[in-house]
JSON list of N, CA and C in Angstrom, two decimals:
[
{"chain": "S", "resi": 277, "resn": "MET", "atom": "N", "xyz": [0.42, -1.66, 0.04]},
{"chain": "S", "resi": 277, "resn": "MET", "atom": "CA", "xyz": [-0.02, 0.27, -0.28]},
{"chain": "S", "resi": 277, "resn": "MET", "atom": "C", "xyz": [0.85, 1.25, -0.18]},
{"chain": "S", "resi": 278, "resn": "LYS", "atom": "N", "xyz": [0.61, 2.37, -1.05]},
{"chain": "S", "resi": 278, "resn": "LYS", "atom": "CA", "xyz": [1.14, 3.40, -0.63]},
{"chain": "S", "resi": 278, "resn": "LYS", "atom": "C", "xyz": [0.90, 4.19, 0.02]},
{"chain": "S", "resi": 279, "resn": "ASN", "atom": "N", "xyz": [2.88, 5.54, 0.76]},
{"chain": "S", "resi": 279, "resn": "ASN", "atom": "CA", "xyz": [2.08, 5.99, 2.15]},
{"chain": "S", "resi": 279, "resn": "ASN", "atom": "C", "xyz": [1.79, 7.01, 1.25]},
{"chain": "S", "resi": 280, "resn": "LEU", "atom": "N", "xyz": [0.32, 7.97, 1.93]},
{"chain": "S", "resi": 280, "resn": "LEU", "atom": "CA", "xyz": [0.01, 8.83, 1.50]},
{"chain": "S", "resi": 280, "resn": "LEU", "atom": "C", "xyz": [1.05, 10.72, 2.05]},
{"chain": "S", "resi": 281, "resn": "HIS", "atom": "N", "xyz": [0.69, 11.01, 1.30]},
{"chain": "S", "resi": 281, "resn": "HIS", "atom": "CA", "xyz": [1.62, 12.38, 1.42]},
{"chain": "S", "resi": 281, "resn": "HIS", "atom": "C", "xyz": [1.18, 13.55, 1.36]},
{"chain": "S", "resi": 282, "resn": "PHE", "atom": "N", "xyz": [0.02, 13.72, 2.29]},
{"chain": "S", "resi": 282, "resn": "PHE", "atom": "CA", "xyz": [-1.15, 14.66, 2.00]},
{"chain": "S", "resi": 282, "resn": "PHE", "atom": "C", "xyz": [-0.69, 16.48, 1.80]},
{"chain": "S", "resi": 283, "resn": "ARG", "atom": "N", "xyz": [0.37, 16.58, 2.89]},
{"chain": "S", "resi": 283, "resn": "ARG", "atom": "CA", "xyz": [0.93, 17.47, 2.94]},
{"chain": "S", "resi": 283, "resn": "ARG", "atom": "C", "xyz": [1.53, 18.18, 1.27]},
{"chain": "S", "resi": 284, "resn": "ASP", "atom": "N", "xyz": [2.19, 16.87, 1.31]},
{"chain": "S", "resi": 284, "resn": "ASP", "atom": "CA", "xyz": [3.09, 17.50, -0.45]},
{"chain": "S", "resi": 284, "resn": "ASP", "atom": "C", "xyz": [2.03, 17.70, -1.77]},
{"chain": "S", "resi": 285, "resn": "SER", "atom": "N", "xyz": [1.36, 16.41, -1.82]},
{"chain": "S", "resi": 285, "resn": "SER", "atom": "CA", "xyz": [-0.39, 16.37, -2.55]},
{"chain": "S", "resi": 285, "resn": "SER", "atom": "C", "xyz": [-0.82, 17.86, -2.75]},
{"chain": "S", "resi": 286, "resn": "PHE", "atom": "N", "xyz": [-0.79, 18.33, -1.36]},
{"chain": "S", "resi": 286, "resn": "PHE", "atom": "CA", "xyz": [-1.25, 19.86, -1.37]},
{"chain": "S", "resi": 286, "resn": "PHE", "atom": "C", "xyz": [-0.94, 20.48, -1.53]},
{"chain": "S", "resi": 287, "resn": "LYS", "atom": "N", "xyz": [0.18, 20.69, -1.14]},
{"chain": "S", "resi": 287, "resn": "LYS", "atom": "CA", "xyz": [0.79, 21.84, -2.00]},
{"chain": "S", "resi": 287, "resn": "LYS", "atom": "C", "xyz": [1.51, 21.78, -3.17]},
{"chain": "S", "resi": 288, "resn": "ASN", "atom": "N", "xyz": [1.32, 20.40, -4.15]},
{"chain": "S", "resi": 288, "resn": "ASN", "atom": "CA", "xyz": [1.28, 20.31, -5.39]},
{"chain": "S", "resi": 288, "resn": "ASN", "atom": "C", "xyz": [0.31, 20.91, -5.91]},
{"chain": "S", "resi": 289, "resn": "PHE", "atom": "N", "xyz": [-0.97, 20.62, -4.85]},
{"chain": "S", "resi": 289, "resn": "PHE", "atom": "CA", "xyz": [-1.77, 20.96, -5.98]},
{"chain": "S", "resi": 289, "resn": "PHE", "atom": "C", "xyz": [-2.58, 22.94, -5.77]},
{"chain": "S", "resi": 290, "resn": "LEU", "atom": "N", "xyz": [-1.79, 23.40, -4.75]},
{"chain": "S", "resi": 290, "resn": "LEU", "atom": "CA", "xyz": [-1.63, 24.45, -4.89]},
{"chain": "S", "resi": 290, "resn": "LEU", "atom": "C", "xyz": [-1.57, 25.55, -5.73]},
{"chain": "S", "resi": 291, "resn": "PHE", "atom": "N", "xyz": [-0.37, 24.96, -5.69]},
{"chain": "S", "resi": 291, "resn": "PHE", "atom": "CA", "xyz": [1.19, 25.62, -6.47]},
{"chain": "S", "resi": 291, "resn": "PHE", "atom": "C", "xyz": [0.69, 25.26, -8.49]},
{"chain": "S", "resi": 292, "resn": "ASP", "atom": "N", "xyz": [-0.22, 24.20, -8.87]},
{"chain": "S", "resi": 292, "resn": "ASP", "atom": "CA", "xyz": [-0.84, 24.09, -10.03]},
{"chain": "S", "resi": 292, "resn": "ASP", "atom": "C", "xyz": [-1.65, 25.28, -10.48]},
{"chain": "S", "resi": 293, "resn": "LEU", "atom": "N", "xyz": [-2.41, 26.37, -9.68]},
{"chain": "S", "resi": 293, "resn": "LEU", "atom": "CA", "xyz": [-3.60, 26.52, -9.97]},
{"chain": "S", "resi": 293, "resn": "LEU", "atom": "C", "xyz": [-2.82, 28.38, -9.98]},
{"chain": "S", "resi": 294, "resn": "GLU", "atom": "N", "xyz": [-3.42, 28.40, -10.93]},
{"chain": "S", "resi": 294, "resn": "GLU", "atom": "CA", "xyz": [-3.64, 29.92, -11.47]},
{"chain": "S", "resi": 294, "resn": "GLU", "atom": "C", "xyz": [-3.17, 30.89, -10.93]},
{"chain": "S", "resi": 295, "resn": "ASP", "atom": "N", "xyz": [-4.00, 30.93, -9.64]},
{"chain": "S", "resi": 295, "resn": "ASP", "atom": "CA", "xyz": [-4.02, 32.15, -7.91]},
{"chain": "S", "resi": 295, "resn": "ASP", "atom": "C", "xyz": [-4.39, 31.30, -7.72]},
{"chain": "S", "resi": 296, "resn": "PHE", "atom": "N", "xyz": [-4.55, 31.25, -5.95]},
{"chain": "S", "resi": 296, "resn": "PHE", "atom": "CA", "xyz": [-5.04, 31.70, -4.89]},
{"chain": "S", "resi": 296, "resn": "PHE", "atom": "C", "xyz": [-4.86, 32.05, -3.31]},
{"chain": "S", "resi": 297, "resn": "ILE", "atom": "N", "xyz": [-5.62, 31.99, -2.69]},
{"chain": "S", "resi": 297, "resn": "ILE", "atom": "CA", "xyz": [-6.18, 33.00, -1.63]},
{"chain": "S", "resi": 297, "resn": "ILE", "atom": "C", "xyz": [-5.81, 32.06, -0.19]},
{"chain": "S", "resi": 298, "resn": "THR", "atom": "N", "xyz": [-4.92, 31.57, 0.44]},
{"chain": "S", "resi": 298, "resn": "THR", "atom": "CA", "xyz": [-5.09, 31.41, 2.13]},
{"chain": "S", "resi": 298, "resn": "THR", "atom": "C", "xyz": [-5.91, 32.46, 3.11]},
{"chain": "S", "resi": 299, "resn": "ILE", "atom": "N", "xyz": [-6.04, 31.63, 3.44]},
{"chain": "S", "resi": 299, "resn": "ILE", "atom": "CA", "xyz": [-6.74, 32.58, 5.01]},
{"chain": "S", "resi": 299, "resn": "ILE", "atom": "C", "xyz": [-6.89, 31.42, 5.97]},
{"chain": "S", "resi": 300, "resn": "TYR", "atom": "N", "xyz": [-5.59, 32.61, 7.41]},
{"chain": "S", "resi": 300, "resn": "TYR", "atom": "CA", "xyz": [-5.12, 31.73, 8.06]},
{"chain": "S", "resi": 300, "resn": "TYR", "atom": "C", "xyz": [-5.69, 32.54, 9.53]},
{"chain": "S", "resi": 301, "resn": "GLU", "atom": "N", "xyz": [-5.71, 32.63, 11.45]},
{"chain": "S", "resi": 301, "resn": "GLU", "atom": "CA", "xyz": [-6.06, 33.35, 11.63]},
{"chain": "S", "resi": 301, "resn": "GLU", "atom": "C", "xyz": [-5.17, 34.93, 11.34]},
{"chain": "S", "resi": 302, "resn": "ASN", "atom": "N", "xyz": [-5.99, 35.61, 11.62]},
{"chain": "S", "resi": 302, "resn": "ASN", "atom": "CA", "xyz": [-5.53, 36.96, 11.07]},
{"chain": "S", "resi": 302, "resn": "ASN", "atom": "C", "xyz": [-5.01, 36.93, 10.01]},
{"chain": "S", "resi": 303, "resn": "HIS", "atom": "N", "xyz": [-4.23, 36.48, 9.13]},
{"chain": "S", "resi": 303, "resn": "HIS", "atom": "CA", "xyz": [-3.31, 36.42, 7.65]},
{"chain": "S", "resi": 303, "resn": "HIS", "atom": "C", "xyz": [-4.57, 36.55, 7.13]},
{"chain": "S", "resi": 304, "resn": "LEU", "atom": "N", "xyz": [-4.77, 37.30, 5.31]},
{"chain": "S", "resi": 304, "resn": "LEU", "atom": "CA", "xyz": [-4.15, 35.90, 4.38]},
{"chain": "S", "resi": 304, "resn": "LEU", "atom": "C", "xyz": [-3.70, 36.44, 3.42]},
{"chain": "S", "resi": 305, "resn": "HIS", "atom": "N", "xyz": [-3.71, 35.48, 2.89]},
{"chain": "S", "resi": 305, "resn": "HIS", "atom": "CA", "xyz": [-2.33, 35.30, 1.74]},
{"chain": "S", "resi": 305, "resn": "HIS", "atom": "C", "xyz": [-3.15, 35.15, 0.52]},
{"chain": "S", "resi": 306, "resn": "VAL", "atom": "N", "xyz": [-2.02, 36.06, -0.32]},
{"chain": "S", "resi": 306, "resn": "VAL", "atom": "CA", "xyz": [-3.06, 35.76, -2.11]},
{"chain": "S", "resi": 306, "resn": "VAL", "atom": "C", "xyz": [-1.85, 36.00, -2.80]},
{"chain": "S", "resi": 307, "resn": "PHE", "atom": "N", "xyz": [-2.09, 34.96, -4.11]},
{"chain": "S", "resi": 307, "resn": "PHE", "atom": "CA", "xyz": [-0.80, 34.38, -4.85]},
{"chain": "S", "resi": 307, "resn": "PHE", "atom": "C", "xyz": [-1.04, 34.65, -6.05]},
{"chain": "S", "resi": 308, "resn": "ASN", "atom": "N", "xyz": [-0.79, 35.58, -6.77]},
{"chain": "S", "resi": 308, "resn": "ASN", "atom": "CA", "xyz": [-1.22, 35.75, -8.72]},
{"chain": "S", "resi": 308, "resn": "ASN", "atom": "C", "xyz": [-2.38, 36.39, -8.46]},
{"chain": "S", "resi": 309, "resn": "TYR", "atom": "N", "xyz": [-2.07, 38.18, -7.53]},
{"chain": "S", "resi": 309, "resn": "TYR", "atom": "CA", "xyz": [-3.05, 38.80, -8.31]},
{"chain": "S", "resi": 309, "resn": "TYR", "atom": "C", "xyz": [-2.86, 39.93, -9.37]},
{"chain": "S", "resi": 310, "resn": "GLN", "atom": "N", "xyz": [-4.00, 40.36, -9.52]},
{"chain": "S", "resi": 310, "resn": "GLN", "atom": "CA", "xyz": [-3.06, 41.60, -11.26]},
{"chain": "S", "resi": 310, "resn": "GLN", "atom": "C", "xyz": [-2.72, 43.09, -10.10]},
{"chain": "S", "resi": 311, "resn": "LYS", "atom": "N", "xyz": [-3.38, 43.04, -9.51]},
{"chain": "S", "resi": 311, "resn": "LYS", "atom": "CA", "xyz": [-3.43, 44.82, -9.82]},
{"chain": "S", "resi": 311, "resn": "LYS", "atom": "C", "xyz": [-4.52, 45.29, -8.37]},
{"chain": "S", "resi": 312, "resn": "LEU", "atom": "N", "xyz": [-3.56, 45.65, -7.29]},
{"chain": "S", "resi": 312, "resn": "LEU", "atom": "CA", "xyz": [-4.92, 46.30, -5.63]},
{"chain": "S", "resi": 312, "resn": "LEU", "atom": "C", "xyz": [-5.38, 47.54, -5.96]},
{"chain": "S", "resi": 313, "resn": "ASN", "atom": "N", "xyz": [-6.54, 47.13, -5.94]},
{"chain": "S", "resi": 313, "resn": "ASN", "atom": "CA", "xyz": [-7.42, 48.66, -6.49]},
{"chain": "S", "resi": 313, "resn": "ASN", "atom": "C", "xyz": [-7.32, 49.67, -5.15]},
{"chain": "S", "resi": 314, "resn": "ASN", "atom": "N", "xyz": [-7.60, 49.10, -4.35]},
{"chain": "S", "resi": 314, "resn": "ASN", "atom": "CA", "xyz": [-7.96, 49.70, -2.70]},
{"chain": "S", "resi": 314, "resn": "ASN", "atom": "C", "xyz": [-6.95, 49.36, -1.88]},
{"chain": "S", "resi": 315, "resn": "LEU", "atom": "N", "xyz": [-6.96, 50.25, -0.92]},
{"chain": "S", "resi": 315, "resn": "LEU", "atom": "CA", "xyz": [-6.38, 49.81, 0.25]},
{"chain": "S", "resi": 315, "resn": "LEU", "atom": "C", "xyz": [-6.24, 50.74, 1.79]},
{"chain": "S", "resi": 316, "resn": "SER", "atom": "N", "xyz": [-7.04, 50.24, 2.08]},
{"chain": "S", "resi": 316, "resn": "SER", "atom": "CA", "xyz": [-7.56, 51.13, 3.66]},
{"chain": "S", "resi": 316, "resn": "SER", "atom": "C", "xyz": [-7.57, 50.67, 4.34]},
{"chain": "S", "resi": 317, "resn": "GLU", "atom": "N", "xyz": [-7.71, 50.76, 5.96]},
{"chain": "S", "resi": 317, "resn": "GLU", "atom": "CA", "xyz": [-7.98, 50.04, 7.43]},
{"chain": "S", "resi": 317, "resn": "GLU", "atom": "C", "xyz": [-8.66, 48.74, 7.50]},
{"chain": "S", "resi": 318, "resn": "THR", "atom": "N", "xyz": [-9.88, 49.78, 6.73]},
{"chain": "S", "resi": 318, "resn": "THR", "atom": "CA", "xyz": [-11.19, 48.62, 6.31]},
{"chain": "S", "resi": 318, "resn": "THR", "atom": "C", "xyz": [-11.37, 47.62, 4.80]},
{"chain": "S", "resi": 319, "resn": "GLU", "atom": "N", "xyz": [-10.72, 47.58, 4.96]},
{"chain": "S", "resi": 319, "resn": "GLU", "atom": "CA", "xyz": [-11.23, 47.12, 3.36]},
{"chain": "S", "resi": 319, "resn": "GLU", "atom": "C", "xyz": [-9.87, 47.45, 2.41]},
{"chain": "S", "resi": 320, "resn": "ILE", "atom": "N", "xyz": [-9.75, 46.32, 1.31]},
{"chain": "S", "resi": 320, "resn": "ILE", "atom": "CA", "xyz": [-8.62, 45.90, -0.06]},
{"chain": "S", "resi": 320, "resn": "ILE", "atom": "C", "xyz": [-9.27, 45.42, -0.21]},
{"chain": "S", "resi": 321, "resn": "ILE", "atom": "N", "xyz": [-9.17, 45.05, -1.96]},
{"chain": "S", "resi": 321, "resn": "ILE", "atom": "CA", "xyz": [-9.85, 45.37, -2.74]},
{"chain": "S", "resi": 321, "resn": "ILE", "atom": "C", "xyz": [-8.70, 45.10, -3.78]},
{"chain": "S", "resi": 322, "resn": "LEU", "atom": "N", "xyz": [-9.03, 43.40, -4.60]},
{"chain": "S", "resi": 322, "resn": "LEU", "atom": "CA", "xyz": [-7.75, 43.21, -5.74]},
{"chain": "S", "resi": 322, "resn": "LEU", "atom": "C", "xyz": [-8.29, 42.54, -7.27]},
{"chain": "S", "resi": 323, "resn": "SER", "atom": "N", "xyz": [-7.58, 43.17, -7.67]},
{"chain": "S", "resi": 323, "resn": "SER", "atom": "CA", "xyz": [-8.69, 42.63, -9.32]},
{"chain": "S", "resi": 323, "resn": "SER", "atom": "C", "xyz": [-7.59, 41.10, -9.51]},
{"chain": "S", "resi": 324, "resn": "PHE", "atom": "N", "xyz": [-8.65, 39.75, -10.30]},
{"chain": "S", "resi": 324, "resn": "PHE", "atom": "CA", "xyz": [-6.84, 38.78, -10.38]},
{"chain": "S", "resi": 324, "resn": "PHE", "atom": "C", "xyz": [-7.39, 38.81, -12.11]},
{"chain": "S", "resi": 325, "resn": "ASN", "atom": "N", "xyz": [-7.79, 37.92, -13.01]},
{"chain": "S", "resi": 325, "resn": "ASN", "atom": "CA", "xyz": [-7.77, 37.71, -14.06]},
{"chain": "S", "resi": 325, "resn": "ASN", "atom": "C", "xyz": [-8.94, 37.38, -14.53]},
{"chain": "S", "resi": 326, "resn": "LYS", "atom": "N", "xyz": [-9.79, 36.78, -13.62]},
{"chain": "S", "resi": 326, "resn": "LYS", "atom": "CA", "xyz": [-10.70, 36.20, -13.88]},
{"chain": "S", "resi": 326, "resn": "LYS", "atom": "C", "xyz": [-11.92, 36.63, -12.65]},
{"chain": "S", "resi": 327, "resn": "MET", "atom": "N", "xyz": [-11.07, 37.90, -12.01]},
{"chain": "S", "resi": 327, "resn": "MET", "atom": "CA", "xyz": [-12.68, 37.86, -10.16]},
{"chain": "S", "resi": 327, "resn": "MET", "atom": "C", "xyz": [-12.34, 39.30, -9.74]},
{"chain": "S", "resi": 328, "resn": "LYS", "atom": "N", "xyz": [-13.08, 39.14, -9.44]},
{"chain": "S", "resi": 328, "resn": "LYS", "atom": "CA", "xyz": [-11.91, 40.78, -7.64]},
{"chain": "S", "resi": 328, "resn": "LYS", "atom": "C", "xyz": [-12.57, 39.92, -6.76]},
{"chain": "S", "resi": 329, "resn": "VAL", "atom": "N", "xyz": [-11.61, 40.36, -5.42]},
{"chain": "S", "resi": 329, "resn": "VAL", "atom": "CA", "xyz": [-11.90, 39.69, -4.47]},
{"chain": "S", "resi": 329, "resn": "VAL", "atom": "C", "xyz": [-12.11, 40.93, -3.46]},
{"chain": "S", "resi": 330, "resn": "ILE", "atom": "N", "xyz": [-12.98, 41.22, -2.55]},
{"chain": "S", "resi": 330, "resn": "ILE", "atom": "CA", "xyz": [-13.08, 42.61, -2.17]},
{"chain": "S", "resi": 330, "resn": "ILE", "atom": "C", "xyz": [-13.02, 41.99, 0.09]},
{"chain": "S", "resi": 331, "resn": "ILE", "atom": "N", "xyz": [-11.94, 42.41, -0.27]},
{"chain": "S", "resi": 331, "resn": "ILE", "atom": "CA", "xyz": [-11.47, 42.23, 1.91]},
{"chain": "S", "resi": 331, "resn": "ILE", "atom": "C", "xyz": [-11.79, 42.95, 3.38]},
{"chain": "S", "resi": 332, "resn": "SER", "atom": "N", "xyz": [-12.65, 42.62, 3.37]},
{"chain": "S", "resi": 332, "resn": "SER", "atom": "CA", "xyz": [-13.31, 43.63, 4.50]},
{"chain": "S", "resi": 332, "resn": "SER", "atom": "C", "xyz": [-13.03, 43.23, 6.06]},
{"chain": "S", "resi": 333, "resn": "GLY", "atom": "N", "xyz": [-12.69, 44.17, 7.50]},
{"chain": "S", "resi": 333, "resn": "GLY", "atom": "CA", "xyz": [-12.25, 44.15, 8.32]},
{"chain": "S", "resi": 333, "resn": "GLY", "atom": "C", "xyz": [-11.31, 44.47, 9.29]},
{"chain": "S", "resi": 334, "resn": "VAL", "atom": "N", "xyz": [-10.72, 44.76, 10.26]},
{"chain": "S", "resi": 334, "resn": "VAL", "atom": "CA", "xyz": [-10.11, 46.31, 11.11]},
{"chain": "S", "resi": 334, "resn": "VAL", "atom": "C", "xyz": [-9.18, 45.86, 11.11]},
{"chain": "S", "resi": 335, "resn": "ASN", "atom": "N", "xyz": [-7.96, 46.93, 11.46]},
{"chain": "S", "resi": 335, "resn": "ASN", "atom": "CA", "xyz": [-6.77, 47.27, 10.97]},
{"chain": "S", "resi": 335, "resn": "ASN", "atom": "C", "xyz": [-6.20, 46.16, 9.71]},
{"chain": "S", "resi": 336, "resn": "LEU", "atom": "N", "xyz": [-6.43, 46.21, 8.59]},
{"chain": "S", "resi": 336, "resn": "LEU", "atom": "CA", "xyz": [-6.30, 45.94, 7.13]},
{"chain": "S", "resi": 336, "resn": "LEU", "atom": "C", "xyz": [-4.57, 46.18, 6.83]},
{"chain": "S", "resi": 337, "resn": "LYS", "atom": "N", "xyz": [-3.07, 45.37, 7.30]},
{"chain": "S", "resi": 337, "resn": "LYS", "atom": "CA", "xyz": [-2.47, 45.93, 6.21]},
{"chain": "S", "resi": 337, "resn": "LYS", "atom": "C", "xyz": [-1.64, 45.14, 5.51]},
{"chain": "S", "resi": 338, "resn": "ILE", "atom": "N", "xyz": [0.14, 45.45, 4.46]},
{"chain": "S", "resi": 338, "resn": "ILE", "atom": "CA", "xyz": [-0.17, 44.86, 3.02]},
{"chain": "S", "resi": 338, "resn": "ILE", "atom": "C", "xyz": [1.42, 44.35, 4.80]},
{"chain": "S", "resi": 339, "resn": "LYS", "atom": "N", "xyz": [1.80, 43.08, 5.33]},
{"chain": "S", "resi": 339, "resn": "LYS", "atom": "CA", "xyz": [2.82, 42.32, 6.00]},
{"chain": "S", "resi": 339, "resn": "LYS", "atom": "C", "xyz": [4.13, 42.87, 4.23]},
{"chain": "S", "resi": 340, "resn": "GLN", "atom": "N", "xyz": [3.94, 41.84, 3.99]},
{"chain": "S", "resi": 340, "resn": "GLN", "atom": "CA", "xyz": [4.84, 41.83, 2.73]},
{"chain": "S", "resi": 340, "resn": "GLN", "atom": "C", "xyz": [3.91, 41.66, 1.75]},
{"chain": "S", "resi": 341, "resn": "MET", "atom": "N", "xyz": [4.51, 41.80, 0.65]},
{"chain": "S", "resi": 341, "resn": "MET", "atom": "CA", "xyz": [4.42, 42.36, -1.23]},
{"chain": "S", "resi": 341, "resn": "MET", "atom": "C", "xyz": [5.83, 42.37, -1.92]},
{"chain": "S", "resi": 342, "resn": "THR", "atom": "N", "xyz": [5.02, 41.00, -2.80]},
{"chain": "S", "resi": 342, "resn": "THR", "atom": "CA", "xyz": [6.46, 41.11, -4.06]},
{"chain": "S", "resi": 342, "resn": "THR", "atom": "C", "xyz": [4.75, 41.59, -5.00]},
{"chain": "S", "resi": 343, "resn": "LYS", "atom": "N", "xyz": [5.34, 41.77, -6.13]},
{"chain": "S", "resi": 343, "resn": "LYS", "atom": "CA", "xyz": [4.81, 41.05, -7.45]},
{"chain": "S", "resi": 343, "resn": "LYS", "atom": "C", "xyz": [3.57, 40.15, -8.16]},
{"chain": "S", "resi": 344, "resn": "GLN", "atom": "N", "xyz": [3.25, 39.39, -7.20]},
{"chain": "S", "resi": 344, "resn": "GLN", "atom": "CA", "xyz": [2.65, 38.57, -7.54]},
{"chain": "S", "resi": 344, "resn": "GLN", "atom": "C", "xyz": [1.96, 37.84, -5.87]},
{"chain": "S", "resi": 345, "resn": "GLU", "atom": "N", "xyz": [2.31, 38.00, -4.91]},
{"chain": "S", "resi": 345, "resn": "GLU", "atom": "CA", "xyz": [1.76, 38.52, -3.53]},
{"chain": "S", "resi": 345, "resn": "GLU", "atom": "C", "xyz": [2.42, 39.37, -2.68]},
{"chain": "S", "resi": 346, "resn": "LEU", "atom": "N", "xyz": [0.70, 39.27, -2.03]},
{"chain": "S", "resi": 346, "resn": "LEU", "atom": "CA", "xyz": [0.56, 39.88, -0.23]},
{"chain": "S", "resi": 346, "resn": "LEU", "atom": "C", "xyz": [0.01, 38.96, 0.06]},
{"chain": "S", "resi": 347, "resn": "LEU", "atom": "N", "xyz": [-0.14, 39.68, 2.28]},
{"chain": "S", "resi": 347, "resn": "LEU", "atom": "CA", "xyz": [0.03, 38.73, 2.59]},
{"chain": "S", "resi": 347, "resn": "LEU", "atom": "C", "xyz": [-0.13, 40.05, 3.98]},
{"chain": "S", "resi": 348, "resn": "ILE", "atom": "N", "xyz": [-1.60, 39.36, 3.85]},
{"chain": "S", "resi": 348, "resn": "ILE", "atom": "CA", "xyz": [-2.74, 41.10, 4.54]},
{"chain": "S", "resi": 348, "resn": "ILE", "atom": "C", "xyz": [-2.43, 40.50, 5.94]},
{"chain": "S", "resi": 349, "resn": "ASN", "atom": "N", "xyz": [-2.86, 41.61, 7.10]},
{"chain": "S", "resi": 349, "resn": "ASN", "atom": "CA", "xyz": [-2.70, 40.99, 7.98]},
{"chain": "S", "resi": 349, "resn": "ASN", "atom": "C", "xyz": [-3.86, 41.69, 8.84]},
{"chain": "S", "resi": 350, "resn": "GLY", "atom": "N", "xyz": [-4.36, 41.75, 9.94]},
{"chain": "S", "resi": 350, "resn": "GLY", "atom": "CA", "xyz": [-5.83, 42.09, 10.65]},
{"chain": "S", "resi": 350, "resn": "GLY", "atom": "C", "xyz": [-6.42, 41.21, 11.13]},
{"chain": "S", "resi": 351, "resn": "LYS", "atom": "N", "xyz": [-7.82, 42.05, 11.78]},
{"chain": "S", "resi": 351, "resn": "LYS", "atom": "CA", "xyz": [-8.98, 40.85, 11.89]},
{"chain": "S", "resi": 351, "resn": "LYS", "atom": "C", "xyz": [-9.76, 41.00, 10.93]},
{"chain": "S", "resi": 352, "resn": "ILE", "atom": "N", "xyz": [-9.68, 39.95, 9.83]},
{"chain": "S", "resi": 352, "resn": "ILE", "atom": "CA", "xyz": [-10.50, 39.95, 8.97]},
{"chain": "S", "resi": 352, "resn": "ILE", "atom": "C", "xyz": [-11.88, 38.99, 8.61]},
{"chain": "S", "resi": 353, "resn": "LEU", "atom": "N", "xyz": [-12.52, 39.93, 8.81]},
{"chain": "S", "resi": 353, "resn": "LEU", "atom": "CA", "xyz": [-14.27, 39.55, 9.08]},
{"chain": "S", "resi": 353, "resn": "LEU", "atom": "C", "xyz": [-14.71, 39.13, 8.18]},
{"chain": "S", "resi": 354, "resn": "LYS", "atom": "N", "xyz": [-14.91, 39.83, 7.36]},
{"chain": "S", "resi": 354, "resn": "LYS", "atom": "CA", "xyz": [-15.14, 38.88, 5.59]},
{"chain": "S", "resi": 354, "resn": "LYS", "atom": "C", "xyz": [-14.64, 39.16, 4.14]},
{"chain": "S", "resi": 355, "resn": "VAL", "atom": "N", "xyz": [-14.63, 37.88, 2.85]},
{"chain": "S", "resi": 355, "resn": "VAL", "atom": "CA", "xyz": [-13.96, 37.99, 1.38]},
{"chain": "S", "resi": 355, "resn": "VAL", "atom": "C", "xyz": [-15.08, 37.49, 1.12]},
{"chain": "S", "resi": 356, "resn": "GLU", "atom": "N", "xyz": [-15.40, 39.15, 0.42]},
{"chain": "S", "resi": 356, "resn": "GLU", "atom": "CA", "xyz": [-16.01, 38.33, -0.96]},
{"chain": "S", "resi": 356, "resn": "GLU", "atom": "C", "xyz": [-15.03, 38.52, -1.96]},
{"chain": "S", "resi": 357, "resn": "PHE", "atom": "N", "xyz": [-15.95, 37.40, -3.35]},
{"chain": "S", "resi": 357, "resn": "PHE", "atom": "CA", "xyz": [-15.40, 37.01, -4.59]},
{"chain": "S", "resi": 357, "resn": "PHE", "atom": "C", "xyz": [-16.66, 37.56, -5.86]},
{"chain": "S", "resi": 358, "resn": "SER", "atom": "N", "xyz": [-16.13, 38.60, -6.44]},
{"chain": "S", "resi": 358, "resn": "SER", "atom": "CA", "xyz": [-16.97, 39.08, -7.76]},
{"chain": "S", "resi": 358, "resn": "SER", "atom": "C", "xyz": [-16.12, 38.43, -8.62]},
{"chain": "S", "resi": 359, "resn": "TYR", "atom": "N", "xyz": [-17.06, 37.05, -9.44]},
{"chain": "S", "resi": 359, "resn": "TYR", "atom": "CA", "xyz": [-16.53, 37.21, -11.04]},
{"chain": "S", "resi": 359, "resn": "TYR", "atom": "C", "xyz": [-17.33, 37.42, -12.49]},
{"chain": "S", "resi": 360, "resn": "VAL", "atom": "N", "xyz": [-15.94, 38.02, -13.35]},
{"chain": "S", "resi": 360, "resn": "VAL", "atom": "CA", "xyz": [-16.14, 39.41, -14.13]},
{"chain": "S", "resi": 360, "resn": "VAL", "atom": "C", "xyz": [-16.98, 37.95, -14.97]}
]
C-alpha cells in the first residue's frame, strides 16, 4: 500500500493553480493578484485575471508584498468574490 503524503500533494495542488488565497488566523495570503485597487484599514480590493476580491476587516495592513504575492494582516471579517 502506498503512503499518502497529504501535505506534499496539497502543496503541489496549490502551486498548480493560476491564483489562490489562503486564510489563516488574522492573516490572508494572496498569490498571483493582478492589481491592488483599494487599500484602507477596513477594506482591500484586489483584481485577478477572472475576478475581484473584496477583503473587509479591522486594522488591515499589508505585511509583505511582491509583484505576485501579498500577506495581509488584521482582523479579517469577510472575503467576497466577484467573477467577471
